[in-house]
Tab-separated table of C-alpha atoms in Angstrom:
chain	number	residue	atom	x	y	z
J	25	MET	CA	-36.847	15.480	-1.890
J	26	ALA	CA	-34.825	13.108	-3.840
J	27	ASP	CA	-34.017	15.946	-6.499
J	28	HIS	CA	-32.556	18.110	-3.771
J	29	ILE	CA	-30.510	15.734	-1.987
J	30	TYR	CA	-26.633	16.514	-2.849
J	31	GLU	CA	-23.700	14.675	-2.530
J	32	PRO	CA	-20.556	15.998	-1.002
J	33	ASN	CA	-18.064	16.450	-4.042
J	34	SER	CA	-16.464	19.011	-6.195
J	35	GLU	CA	-19.384	19.538	-8.319
J	36	PHE	CA	-21.490	21.232	-5.570
J	37	ALA	CA	-22.394	24.993	-6.304
J	38	PHE	CA	-21.589	26.845	-3.234
J	39	LYS	CA	-22.111	30.075	-5.184
J	40	ASP	CA	-25.826	29.032	-5.387
J	41	VAL	CA	-26.209	28.633	-1.362
J	42	THR	CA	-28.229	31.571	-0.028
J	43	PHE	CA	-28.495	33.171	3.518
J	44	VAL	CA	-31.461	35.226	5.095
J	45	SER	CA	-31.293	37.899	7.980
J	46	PRO	CA	-30.687	36.420	11.608
J	47	VAL	CA	-34.014	35.800	13.465
J	48	SER	CA	-34.320	35.590	17.330
J	49	VAL	CA	-34.506	32.090	19.035
J	50	PRO	CA	-34.966	30.817	22.343
J	51	GLY	CA	-31.955	31.275	24.694
J	52	GLY	CA	-31.439	34.698	23.667
J	53	ASN	CA	-29.470	33.341	20.512
J	54	HIS	CA	-29.993	34.317	16.876
J	55	PHE	CA	-30.141	32.084	13.618
J	56	ILE	CA	-28.898	32.654	10.129
J	57	ARG	CA	-30.941	30.313	7.767
J	58	SER	CA	-29.250	28.893	4.817
J	59	PHE	CA	-30.755	27.502	1.855
J	60	ALA	CA	-29.644	25.607	-1.338
J	61	ASN	CA	-30.400	28.203	-3.753
J	62	LYS	CA	-32.346	31.489	-4.592
J	63	GLN	CA	-35.597	29.436	-4.531
J	64	GLN	CA	-34.853	28.585	-0.770
J	65	LYS	CA	-34.979	24.698	-1.231
J	66	PRO	CA	-33.546	23.188	1.733
J	67	LEU	CA	-30.146	22.075	1.855
J	68	TYR	CA	-30.106	18.260	1.920
J	69	LEU	CA	-26.569	16.304	1.980
J	70	GLN	CA	-26.106	12.639	1.892
J	71	PRO	CA	-22.586	11.644	3.355
J	72	PRO	CA	-20.785	8.597	3.053
J	73	LYS	CA	-21.276	5.654	5.454
J	74	CYS	CA	-20.349	6.418	8.844
J	75	LYS	CA	-20.435	4.727	12.569
J	76	LEU	CA	-22.182	6.117	15.652
J	77	LYS	CA	-19.733	7.034	18.383
J	78	ASN	CA	-22.057	6.577	21.402
J	79	GLY	CA	-25.515	5.818	19.836
J	80	VAL	CA	-28.326	8.241	20.470
J	81	VAL	CA	-27.437	10.768	23.264
J	82	LYS	CA	-30.596	12.470	24.939
J	83	VAL	CA	-29.960	15.932	27.140
J	84	GLY	CA	-32.967	17.178	28.505
J	85	LYS	CA	-35.200	17.921	25.659
J	86	ARG	CA	-32.685	17.606	23.316
J	87	MET	CA	-31.316	14.641	21.362
J	88	TYR	CA	-28.272	14.339	19.157
J	89	CYS	CA	-25.546	11.666	17.692
J	90	ASP	CA	-22.105	11.953	16.690
J	91	PHE	CA	-20.986	10.356	13.329
J	92	ILE	CA	-17.825	9.367	12.994
J	93	PHE	CA	-15.681	9.533	9.692
J	94	THR	CA	-12.321	8.297	8.642
J	95	GLN	CA	-9.602	10.006	6.354
J	96	ALA	CA	-11.121	7.877	3.500
J	97	ASP	CA	-14.065	10.626	3.424
J	98	GLU	CA	-11.739	13.412	2.838
J	99	GLU	CA	-14.082	14.680	-0.027
J	100	LEU	CA	-16.813	15.318	2.602
J	101	ILE	CA	-14.507	16.935	5.011
J	102	GLU	CA	-13.168	19.344	2.181
J	103	TRP	CA	-17.087	19.891	1.578
J	104	ILE	CA	-17.819	21.080	5.250
J	105	ASP	CA	-14.776	23.218	5.337
J	106	LYS	CA	-15.604	25.264	2.173
J	107	PHE	CA	-19.432	25.519	3.509
J	108	GLU	CA	-18.333	26.849	6.970
J	109	SER	CA	-15.571	29.352	4.981
J	110	LEU	CA	-18.784	30.440	2.739
J	111	CYS	CA	-20.481	31.062	6.375
J	112	GLN	CA	-17.700	33.066	7.430
J	113	ASP	CA	-17.680	35.162	4.315
J	114	ARG	CA	-21.503	36.010	4.161
J	115	ILE	CA	-21.399	37.003	7.951
J	116	PHE	CA	-18.312	39.223	7.249
J	117	GLU	CA	-20.480	40.685	3.642
J	118	ASN	CA	-23.261	41.404	5.775
J	119	ARG	CA	-21.886	42.293	9.147
J	120	GLN	CA	-23.132	45.979	9.194
J	121	LYS	CA	-26.453	44.861	8.142
J	122	TRP	CA	-26.793	42.076	10.598
J	123	PHE	CA	-25.239	43.031	13.575
J	124	GLU	CA	-24.898	46.253	15.789
J	125	SER	CA	-21.259	45.857	16.886
J	126	THR	CA	-18.472	46.186	14.266
J	127	LEU	CA	-16.934	42.739	13.357
J	128	GLU	CA	-13.666	42.214	11.535
J	129	LYS	CA	-12.661	39.226	9.432
J	130	HIS	CA	-10.351	37.486	11.917
J	131	ASP	CA	-12.901	38.075	15.022
J	132	ILE	CA	-15.689	35.981	13.133
J	133	GLU	CA	-12.692	33.360	12.057
J	134	ASN	CA	-11.729	33.002	15.602
J	135	SER	CA	-15.517	32.820	16.972
J	136	PHE	CA	-16.463	30.221	14.321
J	137	SER	CA	-16.701	26.607	15.850
J	138	SER	CA	-16.417	23.952	13.436
J	139	ILE	CA	-18.698	21.029	13.323
J	140	ILE	CA	-15.779	18.727	12.635
J	141	LYS	CA	-13.664	17.734	15.639
J	142	LEU	CA	-10.629	15.381	15.317
J	143	TYR	CA	-11.011	12.000	17.053
J	144	LYS	CA	-8.601	9.441	17.861
J	145	ALA	CA	-5.599	11.412	17.443
J	146	GLY	CA	-6.632	12.731	14.081
J	147	LYS	CA	-6.935	9.329	12.452
J	148	GLN	CA	-11.016	10.054	12.441
J	149	TYR	CA	-13.560	12.958	12.443
J	150	SER	CA	-16.380	13.249	14.608
J	151	MET	CA	-19.382	15.227	13.590
J	152	ARG	CA	-22.529	16.031	15.804
J	153	VAL	CA	-26.005	16.130	14.431
J	154	ASN	CA	-29.251	17.121	16.128
J	155	ILE	CA	-31.909	14.589	15.863
J	156	PRO	CA	-35.673	16.045	15.594
J	157	THR	CA	-37.891	15.693	18.461
J	158	ARG	CA	-41.619	16.183	18.862
J	159	LEU	CA	-42.911	16.654	22.684
J	160	GLY	CA	-39.700	15.196	24.067
J	161	THR	CA	-39.463	12.256	21.647
J	162	SER	CA	-37.582	11.241	18.582
J	163	ALA	CA	-39.395	12.280	15.281
J	164	LEU	CA	-36.389	10.631	13.222
J	165	LYS	CA	-37.621	7.851	10.672
J	166	VAL	CA	-34.982	4.875	11.138
J	167	TYR	CA	-34.943	2.128	8.440
J	168	ASN	CA	-33.124	-1.308	8.123
J	169	GLU	CA	-31.625	-2.145	5.067
J	170	SER	CA	-34.983	-3.840	3.824
J	171	GLU	CA	-36.405	-0.139	4.034
J	172	GLU	CA	-38.414	-1.261	7.070
J	173	ASP	CA	-39.174	1.145	10.145
J	174	ILE	CA	-37.171	0.452	13.136
J	175	HIS	CA	-37.118	1.799	16.687
J	176	ILE	CA	-34.507	4.668	17.351
J	177	ASP	CA	-33.414	2.498	20.147
J	178	SER	CA	-31.809	0.037	17.425
J	179	LEU	CA	-28.833	2.488	16.887
J	180	LYS	CA	-26.210	1.348	19.320
J	181	GLU	CA	-22.630	2.539	19.844
J	182	GLY	CA	-20.393	1.709	16.930
J	183	SER	CA	-23.603	1.000	14.655
J	184	SER	CA	-22.992	1.332	10.735
J	185	VAL	CA	-25.131	3.771	9.166
J	186	ILE	CA	-25.952	5.946	6.191
J	187	ALA	CA	-28.132	9.286	6.769
J	188	ILE	CA	-29.619	12.444	5.200
J	189	LEU	CA	-28.605	15.511	6.684
J	190	GLU	CA	-30.054	19.258	6.613
J	191	PHE	CA	-27.630	22.237	6.596
J	192	GLN	CA	-30.010	24.562	8.303
J	193	GLY	CA	-27.888	27.553	8.974
J	194	ILE	CA	-25.718	29.308	11.342
J	195	LYS	CA	-26.344	29.459	15.031
J	196	CYS	CA	-25.199	32.862	16.673
J	197	SER	CA	-24.686	33.386	20.282
J	198	ALA	CA	-22.708	35.830	22.663
J	199	ARG	CA	-19.638	33.713	22.092
J	200	ASN	CA	-19.439	32.106	18.807
J	201	PHE	CA	-20.911	30.948	15.264
J	202	GLN	CA	-21.597	27.621	14.658
J	203	VAL	CA	-23.390	25.551	11.848
J	204	GLU	CA	-26.438	23.649	12.936
J	205	VAL	CA	-26.957	20.384	10.998
J	206	GLU	CA	-30.056	18.078	11.534
J	207	VAL	CA	-30.184	14.316	10.468
J	208	LYS	CA	-33.759	13.828	8.376
J	209	GLN	CA	-33.456	9.839	7.817
J	210	MET	CA	-31.279	7.344	8.980
J	211	MET	CA	-30.675	3.679	7.731
J	212	LEU	CA	-28.995	1.154	10.067
J	213	LEU	CA	-26.414	-1.293	8.047
J	214	SER	CA	-25.828	-4.641	8.815
J	215	ASP	CA	-22.122	-5.461	9.522
J	216	VAL	CA	-21.684	-8.684	8.142
J	217	ASN	CA	-18.397	-10.803	8.765
J	218	ILE	CA	-18.045	-13.528	6.250
J	219	PHE	CA	-15.668	-15.455	8.230
J	220	GLU	CA	-18.021	-16.538	10.900
J	221	SER	CA	-19.045	-19.369	8.975
J	222	CYS	CA	-16.439	-21.922	7.243
J	223	LEU	CA	-15.574	-20.837	3.854
J	224	PHE	CA	-13.337	-24.007	3.283
J	225	SER	CA	-14.412	-26.253	0.541
J	226	LYS	CA	-12.973	-29.647	-0.585
J	227	LYS	CA	-10.628	-29.780	-3.590
J	228	GLY	CA	-12.660	-32.440	-5.339
J	229	GLN	CA	-16.205	-30.837	-4.669
J	230	ARG	CA	-14.770	-27.347	-5.764
J	231	ALA	CA	-13.593	-29.232	-9.231
J	232	ALA	CA	-17.103	-30.861	-9.545
J	233	LYS	CA	-18.729	-27.735	-9.305
J	234	ILE	CA	-16.319	-25.960	-11.894
J	235	ASP	CA	-15.442	-28.605	-14.320
J	236	THR	CA	-17.966	-30.307	-16.831
J	237	VAL	CA	-17.017	-33.324	-18.380
J	238	GLU	CA	-18.683	-34.280	-21.407
J	239	LYS	CA	-19.012	-37.922	-22.395
J	240	GLU	CA	-16.714	-39.136	-25.276
J	241	GLU	CA	-18.388	-41.299	-27.936
J	242	GLU	CA	-16.955	-44.641	-27.910
J	243	HIS	CA	-15.098	-45.718	-31.054
J	244	GLU	CA	-13.943	-48.972	-32.347
J	245	ILE	CA	-9.902	-49.144	-32.777
J	246	GLU	CA	-8.527	-51.292	-35.133
J	247	GLN	CA	-5.765	-53.275	-33.488
J	248	GLU	CA	-2.376	-53.891	-35.315
J	249	LYS	CA	-1.104	-57.399	-35.808
J	250	GLU	CA	1.741	-58.283	-34.428
J	251	PRO	CA	4.753	-58.786	-36.525
J	252	GLU	CA	5.663	-62.458	-37.113
J	253	ILE	CA	9.039	-63.361	-35.780
J	254	GLU	CA	11.314	-65.416	-37.899
J	255	LYS	CA	13.613	-68.062	-36.712
J	256	VAL	CA	17.455	-67.497	-37.391
J	257	GLU	CA	19.683	-70.035	-36.839
J	258	ILE	CA	23.128	-69.266	-35.486
J	259	LYS	CA	25.814	-70.953	-36.649
J	260	GLU	CA	28.638	-71.679	-34.054
J	261	GLU	CA	32.301	-71.018	-34.970
J	262	ASP	CA	35.259	-72.590	-33.759
J	263	LEU	CA	36.928	-69.946	-31.673
J	264	GLU	CA	40.106	-72.027	-31.198
J	265	GLU	CA	41.089	-71.729	-35.075
J	266	ARG	CA	40.257	-67.939	-35.009
J	267	GLU	CA	42.260	-67.209	-32.428
J	268	GLU	CA	44.988	-68.813	-33.923
J	269	GLU	CA	44.547	-66.925	-37.136
J	270	LEU	CA	44.869	-63.879	-34.841
J	271	ASP	CA	48.048	-64.762	-33.369
J	272	ASN	CA	49.728	-65.516	-36.712
J	273	GLU	CA	49.003	-62.192	-38.108
J	274	MET	CA	51.618	-59.303	-37.671
J	275	CYS	CA	51.124	-55.756	-37.430
J	276	GLU	CA	53.560	-53.396	-38.712
J	277	VAL	CA	53.911	-49.946	-36.988
J	278	ASP	CA	55.585	-47.068	-38.290
J	279	LEU	CA	57.253	-44.484	-35.807
J	280	PRO	CA	57.819	-41.130	-36.629
J	281	TYR	CA	61.600	-40.235	-37.839
J	282	HIS	CA	63.706	-38.084	-35.677
J	283	ASP	CA	66.920	-36.353	-36.704
J	284	GLN	CA	69.848	-37.955	-34.879
J	285	ASN	CA	71.757	-34.685	-34.344
J	286	GLU	CA	68.401	-33.191	-33.078
J	287	VAL	CA	69.133	-32.198	-28.999
J	288	VAL	CA	66.259	-32.736	-26.846
J	289	THR	CA	66.286	-30.298	-23.807
J	290	ILE	CA	64.215	-31.261	-20.705
J	291	LYS	CA	63.288	-28.620	-18.446
J	292	GLU	CA	64.665	-28.754	-15.037
J	293	PRO	CA	62.155	-28.728	-11.824
J	294	ASN	CA	63.487	-25.314	-10.408
J	295	GLU	CA	63.007	-23.451	-13.655
J	296	ALA	CA	59.267	-24.326	-13.831
J	297	TYR	CA	58.809	-23.401	-10.466
J	298	TYR	CA	60.284	-20.080	-11.024
J	299	THR	CA	57.997	-19.656	-14.041
J	300	MET	CA	55.007	-20.385	-11.492
J	301	TYR	CA	56.650	-17.911	-9.076
J	302	ARG	CA	56.806	-14.964	-11.512
J	303	GLU	CA	53.059	-15.283	-12.604
J	304	ALA	CA	52.192	-15.423	-9.237
J	305	LYS	CA	54.145	-12.363	-8.050
J	306	LYS	CA	52.853	-10.481	-11.319
J	307	LYS	CA	49.320	-11.242	-10.063
J	308	ALA	CA	50.150	-10.073	-6.671
J	309	ILE	CA	51.388	-6.777	-7.673
J	310	ILE	CA	48.546	-6.179	-9.690
J	311	ALA	CA	46.148	-6.925	-6.914
J	312	ARG	CA	48.413	-4.658	-4.662
J	313	ASP	CA	47.946	-1.778	-7.123
J	314	MET	CA	44.445	-2.372	-7.351
J	315	ALA	CA	43.897	-2.451	-3.326
J	316	LEU	CA	46.278	0.851	-2.926
J	317	ALA	CA	43.894	2.745	-5.546
J	318	HIS	CA	40.771	1.664	-3.528
J	319	TYR	CA	42.379	2.680	-0.284
J	320	LEU	CA	43.513	6.191	-1.590
J	321	GLU	CA	39.794	6.712	-2.801
J	322	ALA	CA	38.247	5.576	0.575
J	323	LYS	CA	40.825	7.847	2.435
J	324	ARG	CA	39.657	10.867	0.086
J	325	ILE	CA	36.309	10.449	0.885
J	326	LYS	CA	36.773	9.921	4.516
J	327	ILE	CA	38.780	13.018	4.773
J	328	GLN	CA	36.319	14.929	2.575
J	329	PHE	CA	33.038	14.074	4.363
J	330	SER	CA	34.849	13.649	7.887
J	331	LEU	CA	33.635	10.146	8.524
J	332	GLU	CA	34.505	7.951	11.263
J	333	ASP	CA	35.146	4.096	11.354
J	334	SER	CA	32.984	3.505	14.210
J	335	ASP	CA	30.890	0.846	12.627
J	336	SER	CA	34.154	-1.230	11.240
J	337	ALA	CA	34.817	-4.547	12.391
J	338	PRO	CA	38.243	-5.047	14.248
J	339	GLY	CA	41.341	-4.988	11.887
J	340	GLU	CA	38.905	-3.427	9.261
J	341	SER	CA	39.584	0.161	9.947
J	342	LEU	CA	41.140	2.588	6.986
J	343	GLU	CA	44.202	3.009	8.998
J	344	ASN	CA	45.047	-0.997	9.516
J	345	ILE	CA	44.292	-1.155	5.840
J	346	GLY	CA	47.012	1.382	4.973
J	347	LYS	CA	49.470	-0.413	7.457
J	348	TYR	CA	49.186	-3.869	5.250
J	349	LEU	CA	49.889	-1.755	2.270
J	350	GLU	CA	53.022	-0.170	3.171
J	351	PHE	CA	54.974	-3.604	2.705
J	352	ASP	CA	55.804	-4.825	-0.442
J	353	ILE	CA	54.543	-8.055	-1.501
J	354	VAL	CA	57.968	-9.307	-2.473
J	355	SER	CA	61.092	-8.089	-0.483
J	356	PRO	CA	64.040	-7.340	-2.899
J	357	SER	CA	66.199	-9.560	-0.737
J	358	SER	CA	64.118	-12.601	-1.217
J	359	GLU	CA	63.810	-12.207	-5.056
J	360	VAL	CA	66.326	-14.670	-6.810
J	361	VAL	CA	66.857	-14.164	-10.520
J	362	HIS	CA	67.522	-17.282	-12.474
């Protein structure tokens, strides 16, 4: 059986899937059986891990459960979509042989009910599968992770499970077409929360587990002998005699020679101030020209794209900036030429 359990991926050969003519089933419906290949092997599929929506539901003699998949199970959703499209194509190809009434392709598509339903605002997907029964009781084999048999009542709402499904075929009623899927085996998985116990470890204990220190061999270390200190006699000099010698010595200093006819001009304070003023004014004019250029560029962009100054702070609108730039930094009447 394990050789014929497929995974929902792109490697599955849909071209090998076969269908047989419809047969009558209780309730006035018909059923089109599907197989994995021409040898009529059952089509078994193992979907990824999922959760149960409401556990096991029993309605009369029928039992079923709803599997909940997430957007991460995109490969499974695509596989089911391709399988349902294949079912629609086979119904259309054999419509004259299988049905008395004339069916168009859009009639089949509109009457086909997908087994995948959107759940939680499209964030999840729900798929209903049938549970096999015998004499009104479940015939499903349920295991735990130790591969031990457990009762079906262990399956609760929100339980994490993996399952083996059989895509049995297409159920045909007077109103619609729908793929019938039956679960053959199920394994209940344990949801382990590692943070239910304390995971902290003391730094010293962790270091003791990780680090292994080898005992070093002892070696004799020769001690160096301390050097002997020689005693040096300090001779005292007569400081008074030394000071007298220094006082009596004369030092000759040569001053640079200047021409007596050379005229030395001292710059008046006002001239220095005017030099500083001219430099500052020059920098101000450069800053004004740069500001004017940026102002004109901003004005061009505003006009070209019909922009507003609604988000500008008070005084920072383009019009106010333009008013400031209308005045010269230095007015002609106040400029003094020295």
